[in-house]
Coordinates of C-alpha atoms and ligand atoms in Angstrom, one line a residue:
X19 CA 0.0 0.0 0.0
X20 CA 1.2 3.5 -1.0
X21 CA 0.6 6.5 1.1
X22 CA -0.1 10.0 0.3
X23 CA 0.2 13.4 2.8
X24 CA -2.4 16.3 3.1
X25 CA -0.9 19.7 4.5
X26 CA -3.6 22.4 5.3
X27 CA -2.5 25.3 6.6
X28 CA -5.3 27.3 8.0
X29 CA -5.6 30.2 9.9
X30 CA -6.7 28.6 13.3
X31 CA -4.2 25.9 12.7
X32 CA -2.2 23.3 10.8
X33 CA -3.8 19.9 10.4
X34 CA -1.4 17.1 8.5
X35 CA -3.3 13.9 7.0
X36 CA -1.5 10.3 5.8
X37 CA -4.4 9.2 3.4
X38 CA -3.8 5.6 1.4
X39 CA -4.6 5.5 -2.0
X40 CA -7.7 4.3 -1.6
X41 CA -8.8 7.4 0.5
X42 CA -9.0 6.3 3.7
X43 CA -7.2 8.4 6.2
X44 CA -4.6 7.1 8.6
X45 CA -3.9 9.8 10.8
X46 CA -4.8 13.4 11.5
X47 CA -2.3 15.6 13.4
X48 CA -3.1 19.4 14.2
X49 CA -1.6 22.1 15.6
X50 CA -3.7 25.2 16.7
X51 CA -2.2 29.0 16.5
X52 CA -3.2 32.3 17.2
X53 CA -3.4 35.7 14.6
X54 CA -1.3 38.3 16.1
X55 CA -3.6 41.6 16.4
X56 CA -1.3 44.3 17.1
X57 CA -3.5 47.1 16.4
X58 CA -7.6 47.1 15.8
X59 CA -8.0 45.9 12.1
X60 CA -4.1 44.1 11.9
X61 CA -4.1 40.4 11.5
X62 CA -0.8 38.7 11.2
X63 CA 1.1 35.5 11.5
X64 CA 4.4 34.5 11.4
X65 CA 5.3 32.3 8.9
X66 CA 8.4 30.7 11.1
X67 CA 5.5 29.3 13.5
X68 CA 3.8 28.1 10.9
X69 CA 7.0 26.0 9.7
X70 CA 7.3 25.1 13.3
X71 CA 4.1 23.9 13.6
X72 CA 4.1 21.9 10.4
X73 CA 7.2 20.1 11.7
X74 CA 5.2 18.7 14.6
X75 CA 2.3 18.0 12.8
X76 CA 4.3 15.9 10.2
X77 CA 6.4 14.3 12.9
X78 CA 3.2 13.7 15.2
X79 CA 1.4 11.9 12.4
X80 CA 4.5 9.4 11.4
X81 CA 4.8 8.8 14.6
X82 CA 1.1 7.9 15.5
X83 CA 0.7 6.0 12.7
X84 CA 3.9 4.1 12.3
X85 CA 4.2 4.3 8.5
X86 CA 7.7 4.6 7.1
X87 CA 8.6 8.0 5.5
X88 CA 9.3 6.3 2.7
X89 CA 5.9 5.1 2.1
X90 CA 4.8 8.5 1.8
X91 CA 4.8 8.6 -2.2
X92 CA 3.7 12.0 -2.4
X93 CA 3.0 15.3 -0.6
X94 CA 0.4 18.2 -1.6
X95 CA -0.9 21.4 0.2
X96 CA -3.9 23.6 1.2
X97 CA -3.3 26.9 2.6
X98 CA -5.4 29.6 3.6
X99 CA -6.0 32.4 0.4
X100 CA -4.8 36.2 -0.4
X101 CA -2.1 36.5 2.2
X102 CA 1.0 38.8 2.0
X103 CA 4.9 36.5 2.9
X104 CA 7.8 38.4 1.9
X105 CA 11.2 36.5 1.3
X106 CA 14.1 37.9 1.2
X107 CA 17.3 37.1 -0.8
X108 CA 18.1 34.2 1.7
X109 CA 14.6 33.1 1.3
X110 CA 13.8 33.8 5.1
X111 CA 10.6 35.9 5.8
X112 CA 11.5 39.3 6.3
X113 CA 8.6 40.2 8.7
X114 CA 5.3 38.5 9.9
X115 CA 2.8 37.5 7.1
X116 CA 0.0 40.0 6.7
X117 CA -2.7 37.6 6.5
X118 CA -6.6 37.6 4.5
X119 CA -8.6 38.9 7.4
X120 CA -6.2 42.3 7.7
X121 CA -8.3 45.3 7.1
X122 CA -4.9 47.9 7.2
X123 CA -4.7 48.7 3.4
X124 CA -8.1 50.4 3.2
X125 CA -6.6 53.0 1.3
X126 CA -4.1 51.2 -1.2
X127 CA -7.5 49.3 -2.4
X128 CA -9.2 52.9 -3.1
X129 CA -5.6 53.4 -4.5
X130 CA -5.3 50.8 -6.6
X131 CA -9.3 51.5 -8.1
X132 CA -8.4 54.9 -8.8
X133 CA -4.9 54.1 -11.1
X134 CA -6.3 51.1 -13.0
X135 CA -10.1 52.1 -12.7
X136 CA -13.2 49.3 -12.2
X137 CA -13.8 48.3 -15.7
X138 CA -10.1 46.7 -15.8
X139 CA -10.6 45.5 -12.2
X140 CA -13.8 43.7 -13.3
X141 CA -12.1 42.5 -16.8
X142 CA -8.9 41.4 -15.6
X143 CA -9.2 41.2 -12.1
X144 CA -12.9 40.1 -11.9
X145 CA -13.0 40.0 -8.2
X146 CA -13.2 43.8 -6.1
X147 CA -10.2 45.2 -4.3
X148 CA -10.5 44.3 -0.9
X149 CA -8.5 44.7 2.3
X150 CA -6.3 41.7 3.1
X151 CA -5.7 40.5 -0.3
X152 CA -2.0 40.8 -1.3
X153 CA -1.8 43.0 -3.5
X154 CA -3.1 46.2 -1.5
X155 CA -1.4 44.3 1.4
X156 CA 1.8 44.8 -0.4
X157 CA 1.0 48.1 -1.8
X158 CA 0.5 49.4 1.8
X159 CA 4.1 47.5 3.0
X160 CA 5.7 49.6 -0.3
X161 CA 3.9 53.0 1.5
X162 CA 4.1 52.4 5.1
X163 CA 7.3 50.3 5.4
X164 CA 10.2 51.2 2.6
X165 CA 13.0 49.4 4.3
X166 CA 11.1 45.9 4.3
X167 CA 9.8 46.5 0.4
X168 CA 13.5 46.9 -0.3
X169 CA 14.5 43.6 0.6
X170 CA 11.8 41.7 -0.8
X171 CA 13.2 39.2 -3.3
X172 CA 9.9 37.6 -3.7
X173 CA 6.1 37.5 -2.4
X174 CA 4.3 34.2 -1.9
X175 CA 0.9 33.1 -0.5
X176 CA 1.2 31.1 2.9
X177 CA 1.5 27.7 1.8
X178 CA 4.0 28.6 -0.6
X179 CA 6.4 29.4 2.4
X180 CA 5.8 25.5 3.3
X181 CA 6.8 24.5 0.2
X182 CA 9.9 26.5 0.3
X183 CA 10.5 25.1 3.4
X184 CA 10.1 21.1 2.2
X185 CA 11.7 21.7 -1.5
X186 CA 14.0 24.8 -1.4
X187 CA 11.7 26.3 -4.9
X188 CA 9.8 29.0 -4.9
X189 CA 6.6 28.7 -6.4
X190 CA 2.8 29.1 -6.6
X191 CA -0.4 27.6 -8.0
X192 CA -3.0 29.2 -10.0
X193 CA -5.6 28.7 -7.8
X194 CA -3.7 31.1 -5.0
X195 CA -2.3 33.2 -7.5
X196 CA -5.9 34.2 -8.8
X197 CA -6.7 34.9 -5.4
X198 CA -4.2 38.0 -4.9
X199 CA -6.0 40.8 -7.3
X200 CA -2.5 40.4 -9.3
X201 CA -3.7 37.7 -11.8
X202 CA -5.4 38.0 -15.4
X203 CA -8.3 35.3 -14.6
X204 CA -9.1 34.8 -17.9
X205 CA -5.7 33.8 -19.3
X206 CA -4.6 32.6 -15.9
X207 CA -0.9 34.4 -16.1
X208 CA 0.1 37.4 -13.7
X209 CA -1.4 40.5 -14.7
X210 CA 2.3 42.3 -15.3
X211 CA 0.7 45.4 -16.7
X212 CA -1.1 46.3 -13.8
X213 CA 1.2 45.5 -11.5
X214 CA 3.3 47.9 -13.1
X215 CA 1.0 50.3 -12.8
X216 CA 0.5 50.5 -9.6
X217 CA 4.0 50.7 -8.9
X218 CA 4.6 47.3 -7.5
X219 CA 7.6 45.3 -9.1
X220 CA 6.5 42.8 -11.3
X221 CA 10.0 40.5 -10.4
X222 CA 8.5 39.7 -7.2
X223 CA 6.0 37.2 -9.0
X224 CA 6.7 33.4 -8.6
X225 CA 6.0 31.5 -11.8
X226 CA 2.9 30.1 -11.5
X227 CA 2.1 26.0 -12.1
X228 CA -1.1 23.3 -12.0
X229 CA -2.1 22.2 -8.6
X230 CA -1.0 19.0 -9.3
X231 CA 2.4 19.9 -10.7
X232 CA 5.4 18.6 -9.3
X233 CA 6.9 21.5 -7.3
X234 CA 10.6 19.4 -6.3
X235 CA 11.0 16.8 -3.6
X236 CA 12.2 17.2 -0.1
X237 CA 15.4 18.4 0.8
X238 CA 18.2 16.6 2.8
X239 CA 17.7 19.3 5.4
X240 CA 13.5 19.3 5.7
X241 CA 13.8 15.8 5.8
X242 CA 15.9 15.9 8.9
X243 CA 13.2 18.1 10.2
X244 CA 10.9 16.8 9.8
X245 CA 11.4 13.2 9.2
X246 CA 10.2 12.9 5.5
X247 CA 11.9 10.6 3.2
X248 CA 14.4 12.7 1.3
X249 CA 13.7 13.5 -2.2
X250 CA 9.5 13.0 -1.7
X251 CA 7.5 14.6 -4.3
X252 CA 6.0 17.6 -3.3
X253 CA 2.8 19.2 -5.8
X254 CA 2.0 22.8 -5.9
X255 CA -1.7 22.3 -3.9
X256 CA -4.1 24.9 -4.2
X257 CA -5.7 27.6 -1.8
X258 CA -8.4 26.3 1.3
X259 CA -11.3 26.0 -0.7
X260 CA -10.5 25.2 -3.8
X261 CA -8.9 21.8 -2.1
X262 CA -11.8 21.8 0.4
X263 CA -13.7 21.4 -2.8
X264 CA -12.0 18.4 -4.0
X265 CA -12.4 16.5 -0.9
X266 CA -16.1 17.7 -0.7
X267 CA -15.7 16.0 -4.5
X268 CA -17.3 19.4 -5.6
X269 CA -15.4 18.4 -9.4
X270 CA -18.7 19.0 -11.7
X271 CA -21.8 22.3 -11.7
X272 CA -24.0 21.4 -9.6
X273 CA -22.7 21.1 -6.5
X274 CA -22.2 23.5 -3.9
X275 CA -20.1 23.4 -0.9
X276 CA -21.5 25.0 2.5
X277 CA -18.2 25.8 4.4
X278 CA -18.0 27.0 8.0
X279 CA -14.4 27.3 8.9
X280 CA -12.3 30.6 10.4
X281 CA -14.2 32.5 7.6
X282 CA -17.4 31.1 6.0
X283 CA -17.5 30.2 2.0
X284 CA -20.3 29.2 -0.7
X285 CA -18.1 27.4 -3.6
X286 CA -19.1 26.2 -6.8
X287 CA -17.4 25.2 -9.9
X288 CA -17.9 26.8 -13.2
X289 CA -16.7 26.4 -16.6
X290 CA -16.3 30.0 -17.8
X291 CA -15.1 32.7 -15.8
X292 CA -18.1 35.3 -14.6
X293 CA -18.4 38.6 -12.8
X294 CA -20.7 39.2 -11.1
X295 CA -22.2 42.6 -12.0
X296 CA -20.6 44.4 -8.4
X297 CA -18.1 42.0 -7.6
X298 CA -19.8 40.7 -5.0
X299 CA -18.8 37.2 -5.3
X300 CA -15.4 35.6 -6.1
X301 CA -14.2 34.1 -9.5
X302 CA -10.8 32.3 -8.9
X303 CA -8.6 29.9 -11.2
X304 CA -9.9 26.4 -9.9
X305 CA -7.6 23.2 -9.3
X306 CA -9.2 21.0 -11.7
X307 CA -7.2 22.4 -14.5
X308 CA -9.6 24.5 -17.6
X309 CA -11.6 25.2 -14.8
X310 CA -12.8 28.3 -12.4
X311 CA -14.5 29.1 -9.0
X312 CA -17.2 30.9 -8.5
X313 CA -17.3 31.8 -4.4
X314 CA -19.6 33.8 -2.0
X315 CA -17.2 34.6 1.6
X316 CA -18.0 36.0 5.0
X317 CA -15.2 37.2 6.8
X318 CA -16.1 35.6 10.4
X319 CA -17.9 32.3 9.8
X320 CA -16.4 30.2 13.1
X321 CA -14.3 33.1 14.2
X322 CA -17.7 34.9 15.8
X323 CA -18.7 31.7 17.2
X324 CA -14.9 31.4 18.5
X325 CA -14.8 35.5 19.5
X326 CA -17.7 34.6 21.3
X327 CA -16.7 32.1 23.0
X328 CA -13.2 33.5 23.7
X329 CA -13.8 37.2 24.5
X330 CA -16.9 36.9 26.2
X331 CA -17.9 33.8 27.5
X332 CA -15.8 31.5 29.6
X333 CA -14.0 29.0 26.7
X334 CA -16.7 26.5 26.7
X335 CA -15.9 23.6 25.0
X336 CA -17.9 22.5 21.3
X337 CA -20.3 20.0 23.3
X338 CA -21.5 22.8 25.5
X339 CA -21.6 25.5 23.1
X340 CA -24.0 23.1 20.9
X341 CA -26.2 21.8 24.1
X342 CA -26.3 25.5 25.0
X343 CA -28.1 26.3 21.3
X344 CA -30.2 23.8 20.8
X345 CA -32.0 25.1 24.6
X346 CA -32.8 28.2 22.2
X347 CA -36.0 28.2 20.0
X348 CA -35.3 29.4 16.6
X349 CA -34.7 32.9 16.1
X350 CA -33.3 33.5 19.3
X351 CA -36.3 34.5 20.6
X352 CA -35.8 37.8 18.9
X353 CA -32.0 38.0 18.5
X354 CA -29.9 39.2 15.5
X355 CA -26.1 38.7 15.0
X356 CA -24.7 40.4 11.9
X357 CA -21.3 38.5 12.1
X358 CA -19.3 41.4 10.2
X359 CA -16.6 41.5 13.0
X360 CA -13.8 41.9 10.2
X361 CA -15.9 43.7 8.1
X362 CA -17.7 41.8 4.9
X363 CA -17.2 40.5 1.6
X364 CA -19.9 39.1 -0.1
X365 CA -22.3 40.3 -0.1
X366 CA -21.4 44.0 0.7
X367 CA -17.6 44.2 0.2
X368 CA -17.4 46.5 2.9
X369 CA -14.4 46.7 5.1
X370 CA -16.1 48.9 7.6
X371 CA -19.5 46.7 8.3
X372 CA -19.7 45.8 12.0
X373 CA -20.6 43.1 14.1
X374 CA -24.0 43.7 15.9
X375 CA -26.2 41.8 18.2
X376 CA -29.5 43.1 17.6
X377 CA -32.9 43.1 19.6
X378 CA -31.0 42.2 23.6
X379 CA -33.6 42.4 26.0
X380 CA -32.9 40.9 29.6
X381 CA -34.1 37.4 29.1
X382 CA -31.6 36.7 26.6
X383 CA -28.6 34.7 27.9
X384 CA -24.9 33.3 27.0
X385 CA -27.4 30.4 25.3
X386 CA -29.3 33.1 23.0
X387 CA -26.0 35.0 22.4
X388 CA -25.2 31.4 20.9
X389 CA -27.5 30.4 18.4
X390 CA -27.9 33.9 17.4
X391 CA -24.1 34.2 16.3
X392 CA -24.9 30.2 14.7
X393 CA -27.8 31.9 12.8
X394 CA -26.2 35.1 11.5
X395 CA -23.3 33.1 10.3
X396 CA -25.9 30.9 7.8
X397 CA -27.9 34.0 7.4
X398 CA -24.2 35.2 5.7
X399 CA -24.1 32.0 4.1
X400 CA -27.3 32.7 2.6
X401 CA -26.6 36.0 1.3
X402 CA -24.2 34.0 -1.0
X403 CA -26.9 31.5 -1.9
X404 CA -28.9 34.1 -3.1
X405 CA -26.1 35.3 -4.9
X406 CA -25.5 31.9 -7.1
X407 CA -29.7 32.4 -7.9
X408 CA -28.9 36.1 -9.2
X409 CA -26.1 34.8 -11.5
X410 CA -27.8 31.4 -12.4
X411 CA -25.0 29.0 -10.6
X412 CA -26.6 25.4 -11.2
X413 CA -27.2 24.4 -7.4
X414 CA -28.6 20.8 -7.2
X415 CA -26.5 19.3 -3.8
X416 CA -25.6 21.7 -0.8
X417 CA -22.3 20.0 1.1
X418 CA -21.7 21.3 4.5
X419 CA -18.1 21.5 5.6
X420 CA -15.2 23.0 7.8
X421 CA -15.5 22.8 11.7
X422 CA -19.0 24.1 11.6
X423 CA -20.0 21.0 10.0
X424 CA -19.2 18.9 12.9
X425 CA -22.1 20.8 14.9
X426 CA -25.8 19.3 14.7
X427 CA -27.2 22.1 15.8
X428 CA -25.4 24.5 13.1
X429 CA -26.0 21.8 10.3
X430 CA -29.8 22.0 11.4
X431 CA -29.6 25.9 11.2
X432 CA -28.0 25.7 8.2
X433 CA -30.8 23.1 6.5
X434 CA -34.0 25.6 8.2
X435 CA -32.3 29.0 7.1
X436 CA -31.7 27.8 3.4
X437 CA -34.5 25.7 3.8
X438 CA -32.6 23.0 1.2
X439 CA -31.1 19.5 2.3
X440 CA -27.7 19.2 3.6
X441 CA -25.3 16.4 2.9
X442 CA -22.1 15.9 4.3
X443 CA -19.2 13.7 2.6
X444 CA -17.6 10.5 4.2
X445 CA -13.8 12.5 4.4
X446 CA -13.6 14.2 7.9
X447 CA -10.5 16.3 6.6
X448 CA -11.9 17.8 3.5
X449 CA -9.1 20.0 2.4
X450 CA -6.2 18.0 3.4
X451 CA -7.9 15.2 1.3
X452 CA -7.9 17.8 -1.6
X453 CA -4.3 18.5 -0.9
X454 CA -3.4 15.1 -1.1
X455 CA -5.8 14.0 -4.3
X456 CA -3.5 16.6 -6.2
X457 CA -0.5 14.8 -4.8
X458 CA -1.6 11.4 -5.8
X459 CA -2.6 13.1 -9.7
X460 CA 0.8 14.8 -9.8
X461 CA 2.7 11.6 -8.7
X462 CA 0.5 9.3 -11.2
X463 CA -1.4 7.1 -8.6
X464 CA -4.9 8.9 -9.7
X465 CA -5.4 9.8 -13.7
X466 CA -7.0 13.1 -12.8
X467 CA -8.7 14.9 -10.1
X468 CA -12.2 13.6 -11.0
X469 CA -11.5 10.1 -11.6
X470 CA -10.2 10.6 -7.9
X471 CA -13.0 12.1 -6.2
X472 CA -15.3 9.7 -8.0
X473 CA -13.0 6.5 -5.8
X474 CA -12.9 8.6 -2.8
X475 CA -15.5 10.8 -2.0
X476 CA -18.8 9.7 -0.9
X477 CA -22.0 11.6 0.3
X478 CA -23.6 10.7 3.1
X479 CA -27.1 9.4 1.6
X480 CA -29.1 10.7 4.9
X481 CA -29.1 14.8 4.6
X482 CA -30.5 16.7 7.3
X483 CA -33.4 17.8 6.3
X484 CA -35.1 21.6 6.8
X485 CA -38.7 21.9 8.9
X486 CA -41.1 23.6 6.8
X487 CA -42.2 25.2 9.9
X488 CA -39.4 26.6 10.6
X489 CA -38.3 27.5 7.4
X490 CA -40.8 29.9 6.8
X491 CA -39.8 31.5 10.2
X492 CA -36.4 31.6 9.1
X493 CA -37.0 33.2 6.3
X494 CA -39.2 36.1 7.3
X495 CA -36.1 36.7 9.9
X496 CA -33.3 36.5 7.0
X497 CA -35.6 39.6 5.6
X498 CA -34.9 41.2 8.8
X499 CA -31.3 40.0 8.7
X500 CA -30.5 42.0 5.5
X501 CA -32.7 44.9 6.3
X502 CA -30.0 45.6 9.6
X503 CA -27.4 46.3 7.1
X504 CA -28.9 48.6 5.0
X505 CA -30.3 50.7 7.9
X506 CA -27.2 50.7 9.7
X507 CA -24.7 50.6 6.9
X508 CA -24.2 54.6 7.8
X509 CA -23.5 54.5 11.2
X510 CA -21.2 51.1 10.7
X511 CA -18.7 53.6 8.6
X512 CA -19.2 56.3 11.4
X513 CA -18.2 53.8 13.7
X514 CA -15.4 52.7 11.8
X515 CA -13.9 56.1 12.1
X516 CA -13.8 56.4 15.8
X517 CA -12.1 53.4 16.1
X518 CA -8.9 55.1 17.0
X519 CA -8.8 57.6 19.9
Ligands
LIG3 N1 -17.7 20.8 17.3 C1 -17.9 22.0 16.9 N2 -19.1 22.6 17.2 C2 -19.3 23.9 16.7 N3 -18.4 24.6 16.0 C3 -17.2 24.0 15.8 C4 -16.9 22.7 16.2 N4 -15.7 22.5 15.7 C5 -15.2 23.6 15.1 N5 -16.2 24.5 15.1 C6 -16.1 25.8 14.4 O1 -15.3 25.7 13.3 C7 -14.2 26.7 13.4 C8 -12.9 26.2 12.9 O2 -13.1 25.6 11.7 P1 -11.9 24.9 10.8 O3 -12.5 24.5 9.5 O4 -11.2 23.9 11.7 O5 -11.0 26.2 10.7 P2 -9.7 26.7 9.8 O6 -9.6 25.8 8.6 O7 -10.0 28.1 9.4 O8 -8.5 26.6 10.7 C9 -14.2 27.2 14.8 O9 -13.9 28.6 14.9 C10 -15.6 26.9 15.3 O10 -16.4 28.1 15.2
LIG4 O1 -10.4 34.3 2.8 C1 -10.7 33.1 2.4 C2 -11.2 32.8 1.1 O2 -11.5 33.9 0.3 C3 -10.4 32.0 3.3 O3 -10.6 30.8 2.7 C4 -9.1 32.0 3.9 O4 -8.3 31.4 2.9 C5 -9.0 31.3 5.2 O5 -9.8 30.2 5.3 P1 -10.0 29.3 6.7 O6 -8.8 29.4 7.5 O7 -11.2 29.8 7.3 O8 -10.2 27.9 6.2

């Protein structure tokens, strides 16, 4: 038996999978961090913590399971999307990673409208200029820190560091690459000229590669790290959702994936490229090569259910988070959460939305604070659903996924609010499956992403199902839900300005 390994590197943590080539997984190994918030709106990590915890996870799971490094035939990634690293000459980071949920280069996006105007954004770009992507990350590092742009030798999403780390190459995938405002879509190359143009060097630019393109194999030195097999084969990967989608075996229209991680995401695949009229939704470069993404995303999915719980409860754990929501009748009994704690993307692309509980009166409890955050997160979801409709996105199967997914509750909120059936698939670890399926295509084991899914991923055949009953509530209170915005869209941007003394 041959052995493949999944690397996902997402923003809560790291989680390393040994899968066989039949797709069942061996062993799961995860290492949580933290984003470093050094001022309202920053969100950073280091990339040296993320090597560090990669080592462990890597090591943990050889260990655990007791296969031979040398059994592991081939290794792919999954990272989390848009984020700014910057290598230096030695190809060591020159300063912490400014990661997708950072909200500091406000202005460079305004910037980088104003040189290249919409109508190219939307034609090249397709996707609106949003804080945290790298491109007006890196624009800001250019304004606000010369003496780090100087040194930059090259920029690279956050998996891409990994990479560097196992194989020595720099490198990236289409997938990420379309995810940094920097790409052509269409023609799935760099977008050079605009780069130009907004002053940004276009030599920074890795060259670009299939997901499941060989990338190098693992060095003498990683392998002493880490306790690889010397000379492994290491793919490119892909960004979080696009491999998320392959191990939800989202491969064909049709099928939607529901995902509930850090930030919350509705992904389908498409053939053609669209925009969407406002760039409201995301079209990226999609793994399964000829092929694009069409995604809805919220910007705090599980991070308001884990600010919640962090900040302002007592770090419950999952079980009595979920027992403490289901003791809530739907609606929370009159309680709205609008989860735009990082501001939101689809559907508002607003950087300066708020988060709000709405409608508190003194009988609500830690319990109501609970399933309200649960419901505004779907109600987000939603928003994207409504979204597909607008722009005709086939949507026969709804696939719940990320660490949301392993809550009944939430998967019952999610069923009532979009009053549609939700599946889940037989793979736990849905992204570091995906990572993996491009290993096992790039090393030969699989002819080709599809043919892999269609071995490997199963749905569940029992969805859970929405109550008509409550449905109907649900969706009188989703008319509420997008009515808060609007009538407090003003006073969110007042807010946003008094957010520093
Ligand atoms: N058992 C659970 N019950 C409810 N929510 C959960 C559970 N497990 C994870 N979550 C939610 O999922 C989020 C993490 O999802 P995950 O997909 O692991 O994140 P990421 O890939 O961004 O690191 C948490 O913030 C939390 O809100
Ligand atoms: O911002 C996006 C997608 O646009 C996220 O996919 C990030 O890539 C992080 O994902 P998770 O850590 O929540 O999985």
């Amino acid at each position: 038996m041959s052995y493949l390994m999944g690397i996902d590197l997402g923003t809560s943590s790291v989680k390393t999978v040994i899968m066989d080539e039949n797709g069942s997984i061996k062993g799961t190994a995860q290492q949580s961090y933290e984003m470093m918030i050094e001022k309202s709106g920053y969100a950073e990590q280091d990339p040296n913590f993320w090597w560090e915890a990669v080592v462990r996870t890597i090591k943990q799971v050889l260990n655990e399971t007791g296969i031979h490094s040398k059994k592991i035939n081939g290794i792919g990634f999954s990272g989390q999307m848009h984020g700014l690293v910057m290598i230096d000459q030695n190809l060591l980071p020159i300063r912490p990673a400014i990661i997708w949920s950072d909200q500091r280069s406000r202005k460079e996006a305004a910037e980088i409208y104003s040189i290249i105007g919409r109508e190219t954004v939307k034609k090249i770009v397709m996707n609106s200029i949003f804080t945290g992507f790298q491109l007006p990350s890196l624009l800001w590092i250019k304004k606000n820190e010369p003496f780090v742009y100087e040194k930059i030798n090259k920029v690279l999403l956050p998996k891409d560091y990994i990479r560097l780390k196992l194989t020595g190459e720099c490198g990236t995938d289409f997938t990420d690459a379309s995810a940094t405002l920097a790409f052509d879509i269409q023609n799935r190359k760099w977008a050079f000229d605009l780069i130009k143009k907004v002053g940004l060097n276009p030599d920074f630019y890795p060259e670009v590669h299939e997901s499941i393109d060989i990338a190098g194999q693992v060095t003498v030195k990683a392998a002493e790290e880490t306790g690889l097999a010397p000379g492994t084969p290491v793919v490119y990967g892909g960004g979080d959702q696009s491999m998320q989608s392959i191990g939800n075996g989202i491969v064909k229209p049709g099928q939607v994936s529901l995902t509930i991680g850090t930030g919350g995401q509705t992904f389908s695949i498409i053939p053609e490229p669209i925009c969407e009229t406002e760039m409201r939704t995301h079209t990226f470069c999609h793994a399964v090569p000829g092929t694009w993404s069409i995604m809805g995303a919220n910007l705090a999915a599980g991070l308001s259910l884990s600010w919640l719980n962090k900040k302002i409860l007592s770090n419950l754990s999952y079980a009595e988070i979920n027992e403490l929501a289901k003791q809530v009748t739907p609606g929370s009994e009159g309680l709205l959460f609008l989860p735009y704690l990082s501001g939101e993307r689809t559907p508002h692309m607003d950087d300066s939305a708020r988060g709000t509980f709405l409608g508190l009166t003194l009988n609500h409890s830690k319990a109501h604070l609970i399933r309200s955050v649960m419901e505004g997160v779907v109600f987000a979801l939603k928003d994207s659903v409504e979204m597909f409709h607008s722009l005709n996105i086939k949507m026969d199967t709804f696939i719940a996924s990320g660490g949301g997914a392993r809550s009944d509750i939430w998967l019952n909120i999610q069923a009532n609010i979009l009053n549609k059936e939700i599946y889940k698939v037989n793979q736990l670890e849905q992204a570091c499956t995906g990572a993996a399926i491009t290993a096992g295509v790039g090393i030969g084991k699989y002819d080709s992403i599809q043919s892999a899914c269609e071995t490997i991923i199963r749905i569940n055949p029992e969805p859970v199902r929405p109550d008509p009953a409550v449905a109907g509530f649900y969706n009188e209170m989703y008319e509420l839900y997008k009515s808060a915005y609007v009538q407090n869209k003003q006073l969110f941007h007042q807010l946003a300005m008094k957010q520093d003394f």
